[in-house]
Coordinates of N, CA and C in Angstrom, one line a residue:
X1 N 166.5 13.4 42.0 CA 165.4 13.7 43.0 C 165.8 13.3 44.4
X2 N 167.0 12.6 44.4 CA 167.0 12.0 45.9 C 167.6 12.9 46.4
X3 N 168.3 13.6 45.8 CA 169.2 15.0 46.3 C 168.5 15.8 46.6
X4 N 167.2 16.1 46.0 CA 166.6 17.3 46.5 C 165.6 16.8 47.5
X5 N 165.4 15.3 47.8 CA 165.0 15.2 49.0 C 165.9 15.2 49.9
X6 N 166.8 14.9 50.1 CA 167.9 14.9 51.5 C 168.1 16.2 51.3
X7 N 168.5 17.0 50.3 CA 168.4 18.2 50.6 C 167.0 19.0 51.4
X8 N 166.3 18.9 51.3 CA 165.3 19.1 51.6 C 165.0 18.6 53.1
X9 N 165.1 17.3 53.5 CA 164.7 16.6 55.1 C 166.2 16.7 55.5
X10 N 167.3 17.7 55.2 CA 168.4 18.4 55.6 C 168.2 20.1 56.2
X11 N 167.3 20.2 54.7 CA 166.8 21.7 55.2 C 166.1 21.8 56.5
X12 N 165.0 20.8 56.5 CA 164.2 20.8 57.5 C 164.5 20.6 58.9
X13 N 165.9 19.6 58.5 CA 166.2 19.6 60.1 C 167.0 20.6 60.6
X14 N 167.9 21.5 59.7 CA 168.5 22.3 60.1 C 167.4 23.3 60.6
X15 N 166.1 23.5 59.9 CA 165.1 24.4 60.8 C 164.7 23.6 62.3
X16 N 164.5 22.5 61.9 CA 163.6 22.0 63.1 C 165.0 22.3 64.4
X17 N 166.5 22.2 63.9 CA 167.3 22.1 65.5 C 167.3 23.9 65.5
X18 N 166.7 24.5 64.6 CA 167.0 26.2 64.5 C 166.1 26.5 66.1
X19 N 165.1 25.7 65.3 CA 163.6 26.1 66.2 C 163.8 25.8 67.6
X20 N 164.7 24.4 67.6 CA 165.0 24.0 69.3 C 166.0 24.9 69.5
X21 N 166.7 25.8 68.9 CA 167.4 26.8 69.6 C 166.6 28.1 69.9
X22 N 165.7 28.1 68.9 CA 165.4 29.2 69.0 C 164.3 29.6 70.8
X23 N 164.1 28.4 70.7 CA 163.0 28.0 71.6 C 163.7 27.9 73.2
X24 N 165.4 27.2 72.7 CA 166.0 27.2 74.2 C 166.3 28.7 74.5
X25 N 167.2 29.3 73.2 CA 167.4 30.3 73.5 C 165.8 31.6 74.0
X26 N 165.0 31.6 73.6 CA 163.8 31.9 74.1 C 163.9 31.6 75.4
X27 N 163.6 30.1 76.0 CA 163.6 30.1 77.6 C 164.5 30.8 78.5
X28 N 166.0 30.9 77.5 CA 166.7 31.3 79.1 C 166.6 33.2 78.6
X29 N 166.3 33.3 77.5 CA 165.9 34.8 78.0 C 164.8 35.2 78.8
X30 N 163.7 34.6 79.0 CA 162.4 34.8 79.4 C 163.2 34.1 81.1
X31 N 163.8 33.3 81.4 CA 164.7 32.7 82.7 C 165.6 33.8 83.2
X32 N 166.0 34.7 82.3 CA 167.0 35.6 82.5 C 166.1 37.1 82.5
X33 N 165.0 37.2 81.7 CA 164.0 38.2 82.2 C 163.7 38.6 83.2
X34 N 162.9 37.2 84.0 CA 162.4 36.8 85.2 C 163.3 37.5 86.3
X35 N 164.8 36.5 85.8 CA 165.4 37.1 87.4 C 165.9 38.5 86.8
X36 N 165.9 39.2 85.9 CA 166.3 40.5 86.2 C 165.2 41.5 86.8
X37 N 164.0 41.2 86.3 CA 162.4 41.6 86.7 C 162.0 41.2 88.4
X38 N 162.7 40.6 88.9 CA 162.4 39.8 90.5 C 163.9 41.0 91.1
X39 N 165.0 41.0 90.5 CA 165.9 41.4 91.0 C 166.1 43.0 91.5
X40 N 165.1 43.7 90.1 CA 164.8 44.9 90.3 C 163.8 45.3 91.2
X41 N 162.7 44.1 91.1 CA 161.4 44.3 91.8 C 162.2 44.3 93.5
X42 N 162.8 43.7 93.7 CA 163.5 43.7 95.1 C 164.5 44.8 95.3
X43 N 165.6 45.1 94.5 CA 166.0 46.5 94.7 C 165.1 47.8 94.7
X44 N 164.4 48.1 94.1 CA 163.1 48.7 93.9 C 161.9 48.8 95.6
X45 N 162.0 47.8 96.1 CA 161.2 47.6 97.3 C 162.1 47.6 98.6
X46 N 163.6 47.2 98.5 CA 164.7 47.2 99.3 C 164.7 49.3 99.7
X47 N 165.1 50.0 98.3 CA 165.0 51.2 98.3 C 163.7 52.2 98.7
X48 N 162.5 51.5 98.2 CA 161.7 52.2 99.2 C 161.2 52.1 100.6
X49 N 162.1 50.7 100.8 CA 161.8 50.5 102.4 C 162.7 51.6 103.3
X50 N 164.1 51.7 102.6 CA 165.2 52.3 102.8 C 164.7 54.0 103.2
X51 N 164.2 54.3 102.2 CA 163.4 55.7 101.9 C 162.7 56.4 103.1
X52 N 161.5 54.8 103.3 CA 160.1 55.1 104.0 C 161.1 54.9 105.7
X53 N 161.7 54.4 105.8 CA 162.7 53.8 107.2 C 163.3 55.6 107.4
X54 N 164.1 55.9 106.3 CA 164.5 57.1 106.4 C 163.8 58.5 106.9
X55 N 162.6 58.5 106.2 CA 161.2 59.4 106.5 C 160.8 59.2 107.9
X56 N 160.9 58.5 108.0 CA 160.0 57.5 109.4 C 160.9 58.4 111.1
X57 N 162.4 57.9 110.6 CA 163.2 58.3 111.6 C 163.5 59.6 111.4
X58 N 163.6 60.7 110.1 CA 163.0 61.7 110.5 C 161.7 63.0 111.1
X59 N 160.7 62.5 110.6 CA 159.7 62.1 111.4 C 159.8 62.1 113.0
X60 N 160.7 61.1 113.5 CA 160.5 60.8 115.0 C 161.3 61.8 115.4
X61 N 162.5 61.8 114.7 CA 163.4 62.8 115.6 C 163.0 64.5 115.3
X62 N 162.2 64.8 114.7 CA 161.5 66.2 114.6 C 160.8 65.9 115.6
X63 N 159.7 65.3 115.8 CA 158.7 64.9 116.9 C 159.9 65.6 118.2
X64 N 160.6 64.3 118.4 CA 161.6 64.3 119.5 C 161.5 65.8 119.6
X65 N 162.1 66.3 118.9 CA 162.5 68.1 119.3 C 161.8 68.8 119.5
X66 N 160.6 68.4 118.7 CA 159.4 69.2 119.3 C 159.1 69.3 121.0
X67 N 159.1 67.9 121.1 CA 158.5 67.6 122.6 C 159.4 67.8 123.4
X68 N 160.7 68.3 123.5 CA 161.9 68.3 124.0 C 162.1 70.0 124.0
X69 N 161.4 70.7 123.1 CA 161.4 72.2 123.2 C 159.9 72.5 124.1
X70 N 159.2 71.6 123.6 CA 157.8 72.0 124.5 C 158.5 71.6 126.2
X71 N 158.8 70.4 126.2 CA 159.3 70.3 127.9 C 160.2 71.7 128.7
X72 N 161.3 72.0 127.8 CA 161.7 73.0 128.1 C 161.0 74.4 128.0
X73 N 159.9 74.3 127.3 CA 159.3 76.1 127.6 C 158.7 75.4 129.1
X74 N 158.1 74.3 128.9 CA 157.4 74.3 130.2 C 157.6 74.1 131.5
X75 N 159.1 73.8 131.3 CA 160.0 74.0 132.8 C 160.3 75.3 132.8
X76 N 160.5 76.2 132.0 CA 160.9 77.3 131.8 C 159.1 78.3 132.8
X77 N 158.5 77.8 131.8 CA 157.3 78.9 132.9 C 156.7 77.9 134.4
X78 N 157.2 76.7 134.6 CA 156.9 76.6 136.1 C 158.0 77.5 136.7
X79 N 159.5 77.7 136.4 CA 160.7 78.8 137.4 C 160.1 80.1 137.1
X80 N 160.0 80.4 136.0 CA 159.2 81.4 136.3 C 158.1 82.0 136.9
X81 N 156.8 81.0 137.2 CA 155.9 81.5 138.2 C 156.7 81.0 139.5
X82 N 157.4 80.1 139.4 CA 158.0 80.3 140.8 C 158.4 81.3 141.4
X83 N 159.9 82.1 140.3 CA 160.4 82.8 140.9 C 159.3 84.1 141.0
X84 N 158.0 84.3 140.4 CA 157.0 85.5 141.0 C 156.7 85.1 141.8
X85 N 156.4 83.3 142.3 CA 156.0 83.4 143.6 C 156.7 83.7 144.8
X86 N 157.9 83.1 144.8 CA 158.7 83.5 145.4 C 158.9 85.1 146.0
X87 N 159.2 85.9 144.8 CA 159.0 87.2 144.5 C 158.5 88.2 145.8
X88 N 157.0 87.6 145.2 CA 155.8 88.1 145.7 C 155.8 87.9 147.1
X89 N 156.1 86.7 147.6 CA 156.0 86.2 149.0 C 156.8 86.8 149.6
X90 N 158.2 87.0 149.3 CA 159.2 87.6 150.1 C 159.0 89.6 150.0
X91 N 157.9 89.2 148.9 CA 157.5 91.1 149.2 C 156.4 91.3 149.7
X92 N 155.4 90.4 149.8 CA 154.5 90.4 151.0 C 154.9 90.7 152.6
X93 N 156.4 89.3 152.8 CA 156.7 89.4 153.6 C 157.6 90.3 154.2
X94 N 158.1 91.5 153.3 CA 158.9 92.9 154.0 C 158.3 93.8 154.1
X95 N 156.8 93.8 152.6 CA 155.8 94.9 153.1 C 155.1 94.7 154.2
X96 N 154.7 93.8 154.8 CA 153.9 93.6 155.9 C 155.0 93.8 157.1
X97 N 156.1 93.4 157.5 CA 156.9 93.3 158.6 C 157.0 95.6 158.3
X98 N 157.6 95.6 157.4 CA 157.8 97.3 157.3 C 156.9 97.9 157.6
X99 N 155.3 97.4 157.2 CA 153.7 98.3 157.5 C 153.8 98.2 159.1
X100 N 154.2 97.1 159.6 CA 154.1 96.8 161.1 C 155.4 97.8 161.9
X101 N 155.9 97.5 161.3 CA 157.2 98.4 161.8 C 157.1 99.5 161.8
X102 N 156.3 100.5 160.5 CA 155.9 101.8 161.1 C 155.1 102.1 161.7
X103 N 154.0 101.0 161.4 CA 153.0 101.3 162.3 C 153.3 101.1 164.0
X104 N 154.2 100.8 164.3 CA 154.2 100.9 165.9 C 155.3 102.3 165.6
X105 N 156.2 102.5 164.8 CA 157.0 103.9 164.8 C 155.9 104.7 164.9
X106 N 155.0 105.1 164.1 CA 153.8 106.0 164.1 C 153.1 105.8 165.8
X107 N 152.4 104.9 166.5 CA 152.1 105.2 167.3 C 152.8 105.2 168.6
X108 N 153.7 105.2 168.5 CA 154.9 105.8 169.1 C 155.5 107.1 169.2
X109 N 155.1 107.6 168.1 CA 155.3 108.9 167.6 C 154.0 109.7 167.9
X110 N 153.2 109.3 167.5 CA 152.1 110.1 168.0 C 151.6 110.0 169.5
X111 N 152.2 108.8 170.3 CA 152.2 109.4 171.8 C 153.2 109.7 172.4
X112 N 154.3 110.2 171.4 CA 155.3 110.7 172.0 C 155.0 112.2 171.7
X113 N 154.0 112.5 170.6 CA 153.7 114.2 170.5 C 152.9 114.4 171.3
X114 N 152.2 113.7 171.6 CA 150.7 113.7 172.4 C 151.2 114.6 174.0
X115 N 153.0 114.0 174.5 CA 153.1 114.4 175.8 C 154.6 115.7 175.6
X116 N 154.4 115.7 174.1 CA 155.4 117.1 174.0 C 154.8 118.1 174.2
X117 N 155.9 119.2 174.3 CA 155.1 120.5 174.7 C 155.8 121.6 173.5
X118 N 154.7 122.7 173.7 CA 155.4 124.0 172.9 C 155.5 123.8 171.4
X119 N 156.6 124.7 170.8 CA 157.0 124.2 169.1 C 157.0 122.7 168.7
X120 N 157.9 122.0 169.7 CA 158.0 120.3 169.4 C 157.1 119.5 169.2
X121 N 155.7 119.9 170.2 CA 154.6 119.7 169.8 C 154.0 119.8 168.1
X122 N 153.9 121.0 167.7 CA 153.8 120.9 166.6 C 154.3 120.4 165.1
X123 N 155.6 120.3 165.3 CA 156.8 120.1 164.7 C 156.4 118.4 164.7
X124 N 156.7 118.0 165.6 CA 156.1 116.5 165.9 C 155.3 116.2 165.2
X125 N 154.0 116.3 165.3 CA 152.6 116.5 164.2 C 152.7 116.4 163.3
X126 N 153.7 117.4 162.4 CA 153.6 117.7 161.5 C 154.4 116.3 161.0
X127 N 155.4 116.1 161.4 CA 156.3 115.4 160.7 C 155.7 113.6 160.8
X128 N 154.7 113.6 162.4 CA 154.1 112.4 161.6 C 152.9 112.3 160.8
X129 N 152.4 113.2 160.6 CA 151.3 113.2 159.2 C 152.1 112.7 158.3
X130 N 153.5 113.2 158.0 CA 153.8 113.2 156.8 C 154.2 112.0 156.6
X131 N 154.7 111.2 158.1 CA 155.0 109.7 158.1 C 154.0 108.9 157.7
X132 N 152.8 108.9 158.2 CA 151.6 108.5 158.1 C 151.2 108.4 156.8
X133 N 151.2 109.8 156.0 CA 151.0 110.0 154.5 C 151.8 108.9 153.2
X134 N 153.4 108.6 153.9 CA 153.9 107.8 153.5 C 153.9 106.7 153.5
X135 N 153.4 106.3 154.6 CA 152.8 104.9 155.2 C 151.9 104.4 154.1
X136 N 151.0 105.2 154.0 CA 150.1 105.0 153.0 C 150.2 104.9 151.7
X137 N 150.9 105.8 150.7 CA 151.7 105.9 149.7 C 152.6 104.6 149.8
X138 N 153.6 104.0 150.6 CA 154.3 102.8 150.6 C 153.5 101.9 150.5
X139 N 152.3 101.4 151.0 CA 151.4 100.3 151.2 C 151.0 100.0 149.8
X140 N 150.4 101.4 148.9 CA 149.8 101.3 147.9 C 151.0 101.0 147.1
X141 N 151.7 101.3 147.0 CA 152.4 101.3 146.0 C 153.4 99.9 145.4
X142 N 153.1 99.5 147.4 CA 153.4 98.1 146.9 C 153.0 97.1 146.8
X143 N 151.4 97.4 147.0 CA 150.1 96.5 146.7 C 150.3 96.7 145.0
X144 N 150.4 97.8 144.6 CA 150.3 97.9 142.9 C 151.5 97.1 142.3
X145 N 152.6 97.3 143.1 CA 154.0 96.2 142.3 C 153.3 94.7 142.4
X146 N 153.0 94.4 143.5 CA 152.9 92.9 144.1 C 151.4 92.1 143.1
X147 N 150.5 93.1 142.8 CA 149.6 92.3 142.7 C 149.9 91.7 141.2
X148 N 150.2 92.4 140.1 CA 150.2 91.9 138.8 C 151.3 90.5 138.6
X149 N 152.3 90.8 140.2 CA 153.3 89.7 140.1 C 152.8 88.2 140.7
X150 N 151.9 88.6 141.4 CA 151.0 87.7 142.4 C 150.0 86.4 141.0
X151 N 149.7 87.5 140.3 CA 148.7 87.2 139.3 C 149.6 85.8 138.1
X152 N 151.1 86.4 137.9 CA 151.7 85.7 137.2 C 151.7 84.1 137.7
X153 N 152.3 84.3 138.8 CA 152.4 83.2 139.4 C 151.2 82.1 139.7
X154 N 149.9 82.5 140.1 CA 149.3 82.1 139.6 C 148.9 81.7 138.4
X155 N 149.1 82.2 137.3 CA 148.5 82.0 135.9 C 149.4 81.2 135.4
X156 N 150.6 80.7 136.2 CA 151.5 80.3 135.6 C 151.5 78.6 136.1
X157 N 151.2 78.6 137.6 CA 150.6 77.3 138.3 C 149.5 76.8 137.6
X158 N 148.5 77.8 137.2 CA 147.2 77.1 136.6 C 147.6 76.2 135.5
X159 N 148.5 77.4 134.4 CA 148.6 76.9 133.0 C 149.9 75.1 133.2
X160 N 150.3 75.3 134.6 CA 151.0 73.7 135.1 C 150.0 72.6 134.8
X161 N 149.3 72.8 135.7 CA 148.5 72.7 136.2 C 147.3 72.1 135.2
X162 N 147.4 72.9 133.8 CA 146.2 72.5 132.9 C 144.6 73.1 133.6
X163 N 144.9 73.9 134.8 CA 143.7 74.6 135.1 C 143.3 75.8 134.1
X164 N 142.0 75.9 134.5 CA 141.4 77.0 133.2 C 140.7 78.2 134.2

């Protein structure tokens, strides 16, 4: 009988040091859990920082191009109402010196027929009506170029401008 008790409080301790293994070996898995579970949770939040950082600065640098194509249309239509203003001004300013310029040719002309005599007389006449006729034809015609270019330029200062 004494054998099967030492066999027995032999058995038990071979379970009870089982148990302290089983128990240690339990902690460092659950120890080794932990830090694989922390280790991932930080790779895991490392890479979506990585991601969202990524998104972020694409994001900006689209913006960037955006507002960098908008600056350039919009330097683009202030030269352009410029150059109609421009345009316009320097065609103001040859129509009007030219309207003046024939208009003293014209009355020039017509008191120079005024004191001709005979055929030249009429010949004269005739040929300043037709100057005259032209005069007028020229004016219009370059009232009709000038104004729609007049108009650009304006609409183009407004839209600078943010006027409505």
């Amino acid at each position: 009988m004494a054998t099967a008790a030492k066999r027995a409080t032999d058995a038990a301790a071979k379970a009870t040091e089982a148990a302290e293994a089983t128990k240690a070996g339990a902690a460092e898995v659950a120890t080794a859990g932990k830090r694989a579970l922390s280790q991932a949770i930080t790779a895991t939040e490392k890479r979506a920082d990585e991601r969202a950082s990524a998104a972020e600065d694409a994001r900006a640098a689209r913006i960037d191009k955006q507002l960098a194509a908008a600056a350039r249309l919009d330097d683009r239509t202030m030269w352009v109402g410029l150059g109609h203003g421009l345009a316009a001004v320097a065609t103001v300013g040859v129509t009007l010196a030219g309207f003046w310029m024939t208009l003293a040719f014209a009355v020039w002309g017509w008191r120079w027929a005024m004191n001709a005599e005979g055929w030249a007389r009429g010949l004269t006449f005739v040929g300043l009506i037709a100057a005259t006729a032209g005069i007028v034809i020229a004016c219009y015609h370059s009232w009709s170029w000038l104004a729609p270019r007049v108009q650009v330029a304006i609409d183009a200062y407004d839209k600078r401008n943010r006027k409505k």
